[in-house]
Amino acid sequence: MADGAIQWREGTVRVDGTDLTVVTGGAGRPLLVLHDELGYAGSLKWNRALAARRTLVTPLHPGFGRTERAEWIGSIRDMAAFYARYLKENQLAPIDVIGFSLGGWIAGEMAASNPAQFRKMILVAPAGIRPQQGEILDFFQMMAPQQVLASVRDPANTREFAELYGGPMAPEQFESFEEARAQTARIAWTPFMHNPSLPHLLGVAGGLPTLIFWGRQDGVVPPSTAEAWRAAISGARVVMFDGCGHRPEIERSADFIREAEAFLGV
Amino acid sequence: MHVMYFTERPYRAVPNDEVIKNGFFGIPNKHFDSEKGAILLNEYLDEKILAEELGFDGVMLNEHHDTAFCMGSVMNVEASILARITKRVRIILLGNPLPVVGNPLRLAEELAMIDMISHGRLVTGWVRGAGSEQFATNANPGFNREYFNEAHDLVVQAWTRPGPWRYEGKHFHYRFIDPWALPLQKPHPPIWIPGLLSPETVVWCAQHRYPYIALATFLEPTVELWNIYRDAAAKEGYQVGPENFGYLQKVFVAETEEKARDLAKWDMFGGAGIGYSLFGKPQWMFPPGYNSKDATRRVARQFSDPAAAKGSPFAGGNGGAAKDNDATAQERIAQSQIDVRAGAWGTDHIDIEATRKQIFDAFPQVERAMQVICGTPKSVIPKIRKVLEVLRPGIFGFWQNDGPISSEARTQNIRLLAEEVVPATREIAKELGLVSPFEVKPGLRKLPASGIPESVGSLAPLAS
């Protein structure tokens, strides 16, 4: 598919008997992109910007729709192990990674298991650690459209959000969200969207260059959780955006792109 | 025919304004008063004793959680008491929610004890649990069907396979299974499966030769569903009969037509017709992963086009069966249920008085669709005959008015039903050849020589 100057290619890679769908595009050193709990949103401003100098490698998580469900994957740690194998078998490690929300949790589990598979890590409002204050929004007690709305601070004035989700929801979009939500339930129903061990496991990832983005008005994963991540990974840096919800990449895309590029060194 | 009595054991003191605002599930339990609960729970047990005395064959229980709609949160507790305080009736559990129970081995033990204490009067059944139940018990909805299947197989094995043995499954694990509580009935108590017309469940029933009990569903899609069962049964090599089917019917009788109708309309707050739009909001009825892909597709269609639910969001009616001419029978069946249950999409701001009026205004429609049959004993009998002619069930349940009506009105309903309506119902059933699973074992009828199975139900009687 063509997207301005970026040619996005979709293909499959066999990983442990599962045909993993991977969307690839851009040029330069690869950047692994781990999408969030609602599935891959497609090419946005930030993807296009980073793809100018990096090859974005976006696998679509097993069970979230376009990659079939792997029955044995019963947790986010299983998912992390699945991707570790993908990286190894495709000679992609060590690789830079950016993970969003549930995808950030997967990246965190991968770093906790084997930090050497990453070169640099960006976490965007990651799930995975239980907030010390407040709770992760129980989006399972919402229908998908309400969950999507809750992900940004000001839906009406977030341009890319309106472009993505404005207007009546097509049945296909609803189904796609439901597939993603169903698989999220299978692997993160309880404990809900976190792993109590993770703050301890992450100790081994100390020194891994890590940048953590958060929105100060994040209504999904409380921003206070940023401090727990920073404390767990020594050397990690937090960038907190004011006036921003759970999706800085579309709510504050210009700042997000600038910070990400500076960190990745592109 | 097997004739049973059923009530949801509603907490009838719940403020109806709260029901209108929230649906039943999700009303804060500050509205629950244990003093009133104590009275009501005992009253519901007493009703079952009365139903036995007056000649019903069975008393049916179900289970719901966190809702004024049904106080039976642990129906095995009620069943245990009934096992001892009744003497003759079948105790019919429709059903234990396998996916939310969490410990199928303990369930097998509980049911075996109930069967022994009742001297073999237990009929057991299984459900997946409503969507809201997954939240109330924190059962992962993404594995609902897997839990159901695995727990079912495990319970049946625990009853029938000599112990001790070890079990390593996907969701359940036991290192030592050797229960010293085994059912009195051999190899195990009868299993009947209730439902709201999920085609997947119906096919599963046909494969296991379990009778399927439709819970006050609309007649037209129920007949279509009987045919899905019929075809699945034919694949298993047998012909269906009335013994494979049951039906639960709201029937409310009083001394006069006026009194009956005046009281019956309160059942709009107790499960009649619109019950499942008021049961719970969509986010609780459709948790992620709870539905199959096909069912999710139907929900998606409904959700993206809320206007498809015609008329008042709380109105009953069978719009789905009529409007989708090119959909398959299975899709239409599920669609008609979704139309009803999804009535409240997106209604954040509710005008309570206007909604209350809508609810009561829908009662004539609910009555026309025979979701509620009410009147004097004499006037309801021809209507029951019609239902029996259409569905030809071998099991028939009388569902009590579960609205906020008096205990006396409920008791009078039981008396009039038992003394005048049940005997007539038995006569009609005899005339129509509606045999129960106790008379003809489900799954033993031979297919016709042509190999083409015959239908059990038919819409033809509705035309006359």
XYZ file of C-alpha atoms in Angstrom:
730
model
C 0.000 0.000 0.000
C 1.201 3.521 -0.793
C 1.091 6.246 1.844
C 2.673 9.450 0.589
C 6.311 8.618 0.178
C 6.080 5.490 2.348
C 5.446 2.113 0.791
C 3.833 -0.097 3.444
C 4.182 -3.801 2.751
C 2.190 -6.476 4.490
C 3.528 -10.012 4.679
C 3.587 -13.035 6.933
C 6.431 -14.633 8.832
C 6.132 -18.124 10.320
C 6.838 -18.099 14.080
C 6.308 -21.361 15.990
C 3.528 -22.504 13.679
C 1.800 -19.126 13.590
C 1.718 -16.998 10.455
C 2.537 -13.628 11.943
C 1.293 -10.700 9.856
C 3.881 -7.930 9.740
C 3.480 -4.470 8.217
C 6.799 -2.974 7.114
C 7.669 0.388 5.651
C 10.304 3.139 5.583
C 14.065 3.070 5.310
C 17.008 2.707 7.660
C 17.642 0.848 10.879
C 14.590 -1.214 11.904
C 12.227 -0.033 14.637
C 9.921 -2.634 16.150
C 6.434 -1.221 16.748
C 4.166 -3.011 19.253
C 0.559 -1.847 18.938
C -1.966 -1.323 21.709
C -4.975 -3.272 22.990
C -7.330 -1.986 20.295
C -5.171 -3.245 17.438
C -3.030 -1.593 14.767
C -4.516 1.798 13.921
C -2.761 2.070 10.538
C -0.368 4.702 9.256
C -0.530 7.944 11.211
C 1.538 11.116 11.203
C 4.079 9.701 13.639
C 4.524 6.489 11.645
C 5.158 8.464 8.481
C 7.595 10.827 10.199
C 9.694 8.091 11.798
C 9.567 5.981 8.637
C 11.499 8.709 6.805
C 14.665 7.462 8.483
C 13.745 4.165 10.102
C 12.193 0.958 8.815
C 9.067 0.438 10.893
C 8.385 -3.236 11.567
C 4.866 -3.626 12.957
C 3.764 -7.175 13.768
C 0.019 -7.564 14.349
C -0.361 -9.426 17.628
C -1.593 -13.033 17.433
C -5.321 -13.244 18.134
C -5.985 -9.564 17.484
C -7.574 -10.201 14.113
C -5.197 -10.327 11.189
C -2.791 -12.767 12.815
C -4.518 -15.935 13.946
C -4.746 -16.742 17.645
C -1.987 -18.972 19.005
C -3.751 -21.057 21.629
C -0.676 -21.448 23.790
C -0.310 -17.704 24.300
C -2.028 -17.210 27.639
C -0.285 -14.147 29.010
C 1.654 -11.057 28.019
C 4.849 -12.879 28.998
C 3.962 -15.586 26.478
C 3.448 -12.862 23.914
C 6.844 -11.413 24.818
C 8.455 -14.827 24.359
C 6.735 -15.189 20.995
C 8.246 -11.901 19.810
C 11.653 -12.786 21.243
C 11.612 -15.810 18.989
C 10.473 -13.706 16.034
C 13.377 -11.317 16.553
C 15.922 -14.097 16.925
C 14.795 -16.159 13.957
C 14.747 -13.099 11.718
C 18.116 -11.762 12.927
C 16.457 -8.530 14.051
C 17.961 -8.308 17.544
C 19.224 -6.100 18.987
C 16.536 -3.751 17.772
C 14.978 -0.444 18.790
C 11.417 -0.815 20.007
C 8.409 1.410 20.594
C 5.378 -0.021 22.405
C 2.009 1.544 23.090
C -0.077 0.732 26.156
C -0.487 -3.098 25.983
C 2.341 -3.076 23.408
C 4.462 -1.169 25.920
C 3.755 -3.903 28.439
C 4.935 -6.523 25.930
C 8.128 -4.513 25.352
C 8.631 -4.267 29.119
C 8.270 -8.035 29.554
C 10.743 -8.596 26.708
C 13.232 -6.228 28.318
C 12.746 -7.919 31.687
C 13.378 -11.310 30.117
C 16.328 -10.399 27.909
C 17.328 -6.735 27.751
C 20.024 -7.535 25.188
C 17.417 -8.010 22.476
C 16.800 -4.262 22.525
C 19.064 -1.357 21.655
C 16.734 1.441 22.775
C 13.199 1.261 24.140
C 10.329 3.765 23.976
C 7.258 3.059 26.088
C 4.103 5.056 25.465
C 1.775 5.039 28.476
C 2.554 1.350 29.020
C 0.248 -0.991 30.890
C 1.891 -3.764 32.906
C 2.611 -2.162 36.284
C -0.129 -1.647 38.851
C -0.542 2.068 39.537
C 0.312 3.184 43.056
C -2.459 5.762 42.812
C -5.679 5.157 40.967
C -6.484 2.159 38.814
C -6.157 1.187 35.193
C -9.442 2.022 33.490
C -11.586 -1.121 33.280
C -12.354 -0.792 29.599
C -13.840 -4.282 29.617
C -16.857 -2.701 31.294
C -17.243 -0.448 28.267
C -18.275 -1.068 24.709
C -15.468 -0.488 22.188
C -16.615 2.994 21.084
C -16.581 4.231 24.688
C -13.134 2.703 25.193
C -11.824 4.511 22.128
C -13.301 7.801 23.314
C -11.738 7.383 26.755
C -8.287 6.989 25.228
C -7.827 10.690 24.425
C -8.393 13.754 26.575
C -10.324 15.830 24.056
C -11.708 13.729 21.197
C -13.434 16.643 19.478
C -10.239 18.674 19.192
C -7.797 15.897 18.386
C -7.564 16.040 14.621
C -6.076 12.640 13.923
C -8.526 11.056 16.316
C -11.456 12.490 14.374
C -9.877 11.299 11.128
C -9.441 7.820 12.558
C -12.701 7.326 14.430
C -15.071 10.119 13.426
C -18.531 9.377 12.105
C -20.599 6.237 12.597
C -18.596 3.143 13.386
C -18.593 0.637 10.533
C -19.521 -2.925 11.521
C -16.102 -4.089 10.303
C -14.364 -1.616 12.621
C -16.531 -2.759 15.536
C -15.711 -6.398 14.812
C -12.026 -5.612 14.576
C -12.071 -3.844 17.948
C -13.989 -6.753 19.470
C -11.408 -9.263 18.221
C -8.644 -7.190 19.802
C -10.596 -6.792 23.033
C -11.386 -10.507 23.197
C -7.726 -11.455 22.908
C -6.770 -8.774 25.420
C -9.291 -10.371 27.792
C -7.773 -13.813 27.270
C -4.289 -12.649 28.204
C -4.897 -9.742 30.583
C -8.275 -10.252 32.300
C -6.755 -10.894 35.685
C -4.636 -9.467 37.163
C -6.086 -6.766 34.956
C -3.573 -5.259 32.534
C -0.599 -5.736 34.823
C 1.891 -8.281 36.105
C 2.652 -7.928 39.816
C 6.168 -9.321 39.226
C 7.112 -6.879 36.506
C 8.591 -4.062 38.625
C 10.946 -6.645 40.145
C 11.740 -8.393 36.870
C 12.581 -5.098 35.210
C 15.615 -4.638 37.448
C 17.685 -6.609 34.961
C 16.882 -4.010 32.275
C 18.664 -1.256 34.207
C 20.893 0.726 31.864
C 18.832 -0.060 28.767
C 18.276 3.371 27.172
C 14.590 3.913 27.856
C 12.246 6.806 27.139
C 8.780 6.826 28.664
C 5.991 9.020 27.286
C 2.892 9.804 29.284
C -0.039 12.198 29.118
C -0.758 14.026 32.353
C -4.511 13.533 31.783
C -4.219 9.869 30.798
C -7.614 8.335 31.668
C -6.571 4.749 30.908
C -3.293 4.136 32.766
C -2.795 6.724 35.535
C 0.229 8.961 34.852
C 1.534 8.321 38.367
C 2.578 4.911 37.030
C 5.364 6.631 35.072
C 7.325 6.980 38.290
C 7.096 3.239 38.973
C 8.537 2.513 35.523
C 11.295 5.066 35.984
C 12.192 3.516 39.313
C 12.155 -0.007 37.895
C 14.504 0.701 34.970
C 17.473 2.666 36.186
C 18.403 5.438 33.792
C 14.933 5.627 32.211
C 13.693 9.114 31.355
C 10.069 10.258 31.502
C 8.505 12.831 29.195
C 5.160 13.985 30.546
C 2.838 15.873 28.194
C 0.364 18.381 29.587
C -3.165 18.472 28.183
C -2.790 14.944 26.871
C -4.550 11.627 27.437
C -3.500 8.035 26.768
C -2.393 8.591 23.181
C 0.370 11.205 22.989
C 1.271 9.965 19.500
C -1.911 11.516 18.114
C -2.734 14.062 20.800
C 0.716 15.698 20.844
C 2.150 14.241 17.673
C 4.646 17.038 16.813
C 6.275 16.955 20.279
C 6.053 13.189 20.320
C 7.866 12.897 16.978
C 10.548 15.403 17.983
C 11.297 13.660 21.271
C 11.245 10.210 19.711
C 13.582 11.204 16.889
C 16.006 12.859 19.285
C 16.047 9.786 21.524
C 16.437 7.307 18.673
C 19.145 9.450 17.096
C 17.605 9.763 13.675
C -45.606 -33.987 29.425
C -43.500 -32.780 32.331
C -45.054 -29.676 33.905
C -42.905 -27.442 36.079
C -43.186 -24.253 38.102
C -40.615 -21.473 37.857
C -39.912 -18.080 39.347
C -36.769 -15.931 39.278
C -36.963 -15.185 43.036
C -36.926 -11.448 42.326
C -36.116 -8.903 44.980
C -39.518 -7.312 44.483
C -38.803 -4.346 46.739
C -36.317 -2.854 44.267
C -37.307 0.697 43.241
C -38.497 0.545 39.664
C -36.935 3.912 38.916
C -33.564 2.308 39.548
C -34.411 -0.512 37.157
C -35.344 2.003 34.478
C -32.123 3.950 34.994
C -29.674 1.056 35.230
C -31.317 -2.077 34.059
C -31.372 -4.718 36.804
C -27.646 -5.436 36.773
C -25.611 -2.648 38.236
C -28.147 -1.250 40.703
C -26.154 -0.392 43.849
C -26.892 -2.917 46.592
C -27.695 -0.171 49.085
C -31.204 -0.767 47.728
C -31.131 -4.315 49.105
C -32.612 -4.925 52.544
C -31.718 -8.316 54.037
C -34.841 -8.274 56.228
C -36.969 -8.204 53.110
C -34.638 -10.653 51.392
C -35.078 -13.125 54.244
C -38.843 -12.982 53.915
C -38.785 -13.311 50.147
C -36.338 -16.218 49.988
C -38.482 -18.207 52.406
C -41.609 -17.258 50.526
C -40.117 -18.613 47.312
C -39.306 -21.917 49.010
C -42.866 -22.091 50.356
C -44.234 -21.506 46.870
C -42.415 -24.605 45.700
C -43.886 -26.692 48.472
C -47.302 -25.433 47.419
C -46.573 -26.209 43.765
C -45.732 -29.772 44.800
C -48.850 -30.146 46.904
C -51.011 -28.890 44.066
C -49.609 -31.292 41.501
C -46.783 -29.757 39.494
C -44.237 -32.365 38.349
C -41.180 -30.209 38.846
C -39.871 -27.003 40.351
C -37.253 -25.151 38.357
C -34.433 -22.983 39.666
C -31.892 -20.779 37.939
C -29.045 -18.585 39.062
C -28.014 -14.958 38.570
C -25.511 -12.740 40.318
C -25.542 -9.160 41.569
C -29.085 -8.458 40.479
C -32.507 -7.758 41.941
C -33.872 -9.694 38.979
C -33.067 -12.985 40.747
C -31.981 -13.518 44.347
C -30.874 -17.076 43.638
C -27.130 -16.374 43.578
C -26.234 -19.898 44.613
C -29.119 -22.011 43.485
C -27.558 -25.213 44.804
C -28.302 -23.864 48.283
C -31.993 -23.591 47.426
C -31.924 -26.946 45.659
C -30.374 -28.560 48.744
C -33.198 -27.289 50.911
C -35.828 -28.365 48.408
C -34.241 -31.799 48.283
C -35.268 -32.243 51.900
C -38.494 -30.247 52.240
C -40.216 -31.562 49.119
C -41.103 -35.201 48.620
C -42.181 -35.815 45.061
C -41.340 -33.045 42.610
C -38.331 -33.068 40.349
C -35.793 -30.384 41.276
C -34.769 -28.884 37.986
C -31.660 -26.704 37.793
C -31.548 -24.652 34.609
C -28.811 -24.161 35.006
C -25.574 -24.037 36.878
C -23.352 -21.468 35.131
C -20.351 -23.707 34.463
C -17.916 -21.007 33.281
C -18.425 -18.839 36.345
C -18.433 -21.539 39.018
C -14.696 -22.039 38.834
C -14.555 -25.427 40.513
C -16.429 -28.074 38.537
C -15.381 -30.900 40.861
C -17.050 -29.232 43.821
C -20.096 -28.649 41.644
C -20.204 -32.372 40.848
C -20.119 -33.125 44.580
C -22.832 -30.598 45.434
C -25.150 -31.935 42.770
C -24.503 -35.536 43.743
C -25.449 -34.700 47.335
C -28.635 -32.974 46.185
C -29.495 -36.021 44.102
C -28.959 -38.371 47.041
C -30.801 -36.257 49.613
C -33.747 -35.869 47.221
C -33.693 -39.627 46.555
C -32.921 -39.167 42.883
C -35.153 -36.244 41.990
C -32.482 -33.967 40.522
C -32.486 -32.776 36.916
C -29.357 -30.802 36.235
C -28.519 -28.349 33.502
C -25.780 -26.009 32.447
C -25.581 -22.466 31.174
C -22.766 -20.174 30.073
C -24.076 -17.446 32.373
C -25.303 -14.075 31.161
C -22.643 -11.579 30.149
C -23.097 -9.746 33.434
C -22.306 -12.943 35.349
C -18.783 -12.909 33.940
C -18.228 -9.553 35.647
C -19.975 -10.558 38.860
C -17.711 -13.580 39.297
C -14.654 -12.318 37.408
C -14.788 -15.256 35.006
C -12.740 -14.497 31.898
C -15.332 -14.100 29.119
C -12.706 -14.862 26.495
C -12.703 -18.486 27.653
C -16.424 -18.777 28.371
C -17.151 -21.490 25.819
C -13.911 -23.345 26.621
C -14.699 -23.324 30.357
C -18.228 -24.536 29.629
C -17.134 -27.477 27.509
C -14.284 -28.556 29.752
C -16.249 -28.195 33.007
C -19.180 -30.147 31.544
C -16.959 -33.039 30.500
C -15.242 -33.032 33.877
C -18.469 -33.065 35.920
C -19.913 -35.947 33.917
C -16.646 -37.862 34.293
C -16.478 -37.166 38.025
C -19.915 -38.799 38.307
C -19.195 -41.809 36.140
C -15.512 -42.707 36.117
C -14.285 -44.857 39.009
C -11.719 -43.009 41.117
C -9.184 -42.128 42.033
C -7.904 -40.493 38.887
C -5.887 -37.485 37.920
C -6.951 -34.696 35.602
C -4.734 -32.249 33.734
C -6.883 -30.152 31.431
C -6.471 -26.748 29.851
C -8.355 -24.684 32.386
C -8.883 -27.156 35.245
C -6.404 -29.336 37.091
C -6.999 -31.950 39.782
C -4.420 -34.317 41.122
C -6.920 -36.572 42.929
C -10.510 -37.159 41.858
C -12.348 -39.742 43.916
C -15.580 -38.131 45.122
C -17.507 -39.887 47.854
C -20.574 -38.080 46.717
C -22.021 -39.747 43.659
C -25.463 -39.265 42.153
C -28.190 -41.707 43.101
C -29.480 -41.713 39.529
C -27.266 -43.793 37.238
C -25.203 -43.136 35.310
C -26.038 -39.566 36.340
C -29.059 -37.254 36.721
C -30.817 -36.154 33.536
C -29.196 -33.146 31.899
C -31.381 -30.495 30.252
C -30.013 -27.318 28.733
C -31.862 -23.992 28.868
C -31.143 -21.107 26.547
C -32.117 -18.048 24.613
C -31.677 -19.560 21.171
C -27.906 -19.575 20.697
C -27.512 -21.828 17.644
C -24.103 -23.008 18.891
C -25.619 -24.261 22.140
C -28.528 -25.926 20.358
C -26.239 -27.905 18.076
C -24.169 -28.946 21.108
C -27.372 -30.171 22.816
C -28.380 -32.193 19.793
C -24.942 -33.803 19.731
C -25.223 -34.732 23.411
C -28.922 -35.727 23.142
C -29.811 -33.250 25.847
C -33.287 -31.691 25.791
C -33.168 -27.976 25.010
C -35.444 -25.672 27.001
C -36.203 -22.342 25.302
C -36.683 -19.661 27.905
C -39.780 -17.713 26.890
C -38.365 -16.969 23.450
C -40.430 -15.720 20.520
C -42.353 -18.515 18.866
C -41.240 -18.027 15.261
C -37.480 -18.170 15.829
C -37.997 -20.953 18.349
C -39.526 -23.141 15.651
C -36.567 -22.342 13.392
C -34.256 -23.285 16.180
C -36.074 -26.595 16.743
C -35.242 -27.271 13.089
C -31.565 -26.551 13.670
C -31.678 -29.088 16.512
C -33.567 -31.491 14.213
C -30.856 -31.283 11.536
C -27.995 -31.627 14.017
C -29.780 -34.643 15.541
C -30.190 -36.216 12.098
C -26.428 -35.914 11.628
C -26.064 -37.858 14.862
C -28.428 -40.475 13.402
C -31.636 -39.911 15.347
C -35.070 -38.353 14.930
C -36.138 -35.617 17.327
C -39.406 -35.752 19.230
C -41.187 -33.663 21.880
C -38.857 -35.243 24.435
C -35.992 -33.170 22.993
C -37.691 -29.841 23.665
C -38.975 -27.755 26.503
C -40.516 -24.327 26.713
C -40.881 -21.826 29.503
C -44.014 -19.703 29.292
C -45.153 -16.707 31.288
C -48.706 -17.444 32.414
C -50.630 -15.314 34.887
C -54.207 -16.035 35.876
C -56.692 -14.398 38.219
C -60.417 -14.566 38.854
C -61.252 -11.940 36.225
C -59.702 -10.800 32.954
C -59.303 -7.271 34.274
C -57.540 -8.297 37.445
C -55.248 -10.678 35.573
C -54.229 -8.056 33.013
C -53.819 -5.327 35.592
C -51.386 -7.462 37.589
C -49.717 -9.158 34.640
C -48.491 -5.881 33.215
C -46.203 -5.451 36.240
C -44.257 -8.374 34.922
C -42.742 -5.903 32.485
C -40.474 -5.308 35.495
C -39.934 -9.000 36.035
C -38.749 -10.604 32.843
C -41.753 -10.414 30.544
C -41.030 -9.690 26.927
C -38.656 -6.812 27.444
C -36.886 -8.448 30.321
C -33.583 -8.683 28.582
C -33.360 -5.051 27.582
C -33.844 -4.199 31.216
C -31.622 -7.035 32.397
C -28.394 -5.136 31.905
C -26.674 -2.511 29.823
C -24.940 -3.693 26.644
C -21.437 -3.286 28.039
C -22.351 -5.908 30.650
C -24.324 -8.157 28.345
C -21.615 -8.408 25.661
C -18.250 -8.689 27.421
C -15.217 -9.098 25.157
C -14.716 -12.623 23.904
C -18.002 -13.894 25.338
C -19.625 -14.286 21.953
C -18.539 -16.408 19.020
C -17.268 -14.626 15.933
C -20.608 -15.124 14.219
C -22.500 -13.706 17.172
C -20.089 -10.761 17.380
C -20.773 -10.055 13.704
C -24.487 -9.866 14.480
C -23.849 -7.565 17.434
C -21.597 -5.399 15.249
C -24.377 -4.978 12.709
C -26.801 -4.053 15.434
C -24.398 -1.747 17.146
C -23.374 0.217 14.090
C -27.010 0.756 13.184
C -28.966 1.343 16.393
C -31.918 2.517 14.301
C -32.311 -1.114 13.311
C -33.963 -1.666 16.694
C -37.272 -0.241 15.659
C -39.617 1.659 17.892
C -39.078 2.341 21.537
C -35.724 1.194 22.876
C -37.571 -0.744 25.536
C -40.302 -2.150 23.341
C -40.463 -5.871 22.818
C -41.336 -7.409 19.506
C -39.831 -9.690 16.983
C -38.492 -7.234 14.433
C -35.400 -9.258 13.666
C -37.147 -12.294 12.337
C -39.148 -10.271 9.864
C -36.689 -7.738 8.555
C -33.778 -9.854 7.392
C -35.244 -11.710 4.496
C -32.014 -13.012 3.089
C -30.331 -13.891 6.393
C -30.011 -17.528 7.343
C -32.392 -18.985 9.889
C -29.620 -19.036 12.479
C -28.809 -15.374 11.926
C -32.439 -14.373 12.193
C -32.853 -16.269 15.418
C -29.931 -14.607 17.087
C -30.829 -11.248 15.585
C -34.278 -11.252 17.072
C -32.784 -11.820 20.507
C -30.226 -9.090 20.013
C -32.933 -6.665 18.945
C -34.612 -7.204 22.251
C -31.575 -7.284 24.462
C -29.767 -4.427 22.769
C -32.730 -2.106 22.994
C -30.951 0.292 25.282
C -27.908 1.084 23.095
C -26.547 4.480 23.859
C -29.316 5.674 26.115
C -27.293 7.647 28.627
C -30.058 10.033 29.549
C -33.341 8.431 30.334
C -36.601 10.211 30.979
C -37.903 7.946 33.708
C -41.587 8.734 33.404
C -41.562 8.562 29.620
C -39.695 5.253 29.753
C -42.062 3.830 32.352
C -44.949 4.690 30.050
C -43.151 3.076 27.107
C -42.610 -0.044 29.143
C -46.254 -0.391 30.103
C -47.441 0.687 26.642
C -45.479 -2.237 25.200
C -47.473 -4.745 27.240
C -50.226 -5.349 24.650
C -47.509 -6.118 22.106
C -45.844 -8.526 24.527
C -49.199 -10.178 25.103
C -49.922 -10.422 21.370
C -46.550 -12.126 20.833
C -47.633 -14.561 23.605
C -44.599 -13.584 25.666
C -47.146 -13.299 28.447
C -50.384 -15.224 28.537
C -52.835 -13.799 31.040
C -56.516 -13.922 31.841
C -58.887 -16.250 33.621
C -58.037 -19.955 33.688
C -60.696 -20.503 31.043
C -59.361 -17.844 28.671
C -55.680 -18.802 28.876
C -56.136 -22.473 28.036
C -56.747 -21.964 24.273
C -53.654 -19.778 24.137
C -51.540 -22.426 25.841
C -52.939 -24.931 23.366
C -51.672 -22.714 20.551
C -48.164 -22.610 22.029
C -48.192 -26.382 22.494
C -49.398 -26.940 18.937
C -46.653 -24.702 17.539
C -43.700 -25.921 19.604
C -44.832 -29.426 20.648
C -42.572 -29.491 23.738
C -42.379 -32.467 26.061
C -41.445 -30.176 28.954
C -43.533 -27.124 29.809
C -42.694 -24.590 32.476
C -45.145 -22.102 33.954
C -43.194 -18.933 34.692
C -44.674 -16.944 37.548
C -45.243 -13.196 37.315
C -41.967 -11.795 38.662
C -43.007 -8.175 38.809
C -43.648 -6.191 41.993
C -47.011 -7.787 42.812
C -48.250 -9.104 46.156
C -47.480 -12.516 47.608
C -51.213 -13.234 47.657
C -51.531 -12.573 43.925
C -48.619 -14.931 43.254
C -50.097 -17.653 45.452
C -53.485 -17.279 43.852
C -51.822 -17.642 40.454
C -50.187 -20.913 41.549
C -53.523 -22.226 42.882
C -55.535 -21.360 39.805
C -52.844 -22.709 37.517
C -52.585 -25.978 39.409
C -56.305 -26.525 39.851
C -57.587 -25.482 36.443
C -54.839 -24.786 33.901
C -52.347 -27.584 34.521
C -54.942 -30.391 34.221
C -56.153 -28.924 30.925
C -52.565 -28.560 29.741
C -51.934 -32.228 30.494
C -55.015 -33.220 28.501
C -53.908 -31.177 25.503
C -50.415 -32.629 25.743
C -51.849 -36.130 25.817
C -54.006 -35.423 22.795
C -50.986 -34.001 20.920
C -48.657 -36.808 21.963
C -46.236 -34.520 23.784
C -44.093 -37.029 25.622
C -41.496 -35.954 28.158
C -37.886 -37.156 28.412
C -39.070 -39.369 31.291
C -41.410 -41.199 28.917
C -39.195 -41.411 25.821
C -35.444 -41.219 26.181
C -34.123 -38.389 23.985
C -32.089 -39.646 21.059
C -33.661 -43.077 20.691
C -36.155 -42.325 17.904
C -35.157 -43.718 14.548
C -34.912 -41.503 11.499
C -37.510 -42.134 8.763
C -36.460 -44.582 6.063
C -35.895 -41.656 3.722
C -33.247 -40.369 6.124
C -34.938 -36.966 6.049
C -35.855 -35.935 9.594
C -39.341 -34.743 10.474
C -39.950 -31.408 12.176
C -41.328 -31.227 15.681
C -42.664 -27.667 15.647
C -44.629 -25.814 13.019
C -45.832 -22.266 12.522
C -48.983 -23.485 10.772
C -51.171 -23.398 13.923
C -50.413 -19.669 14.294
C -52.210 -18.969 11.017
C -55.462 -20.511 12.167
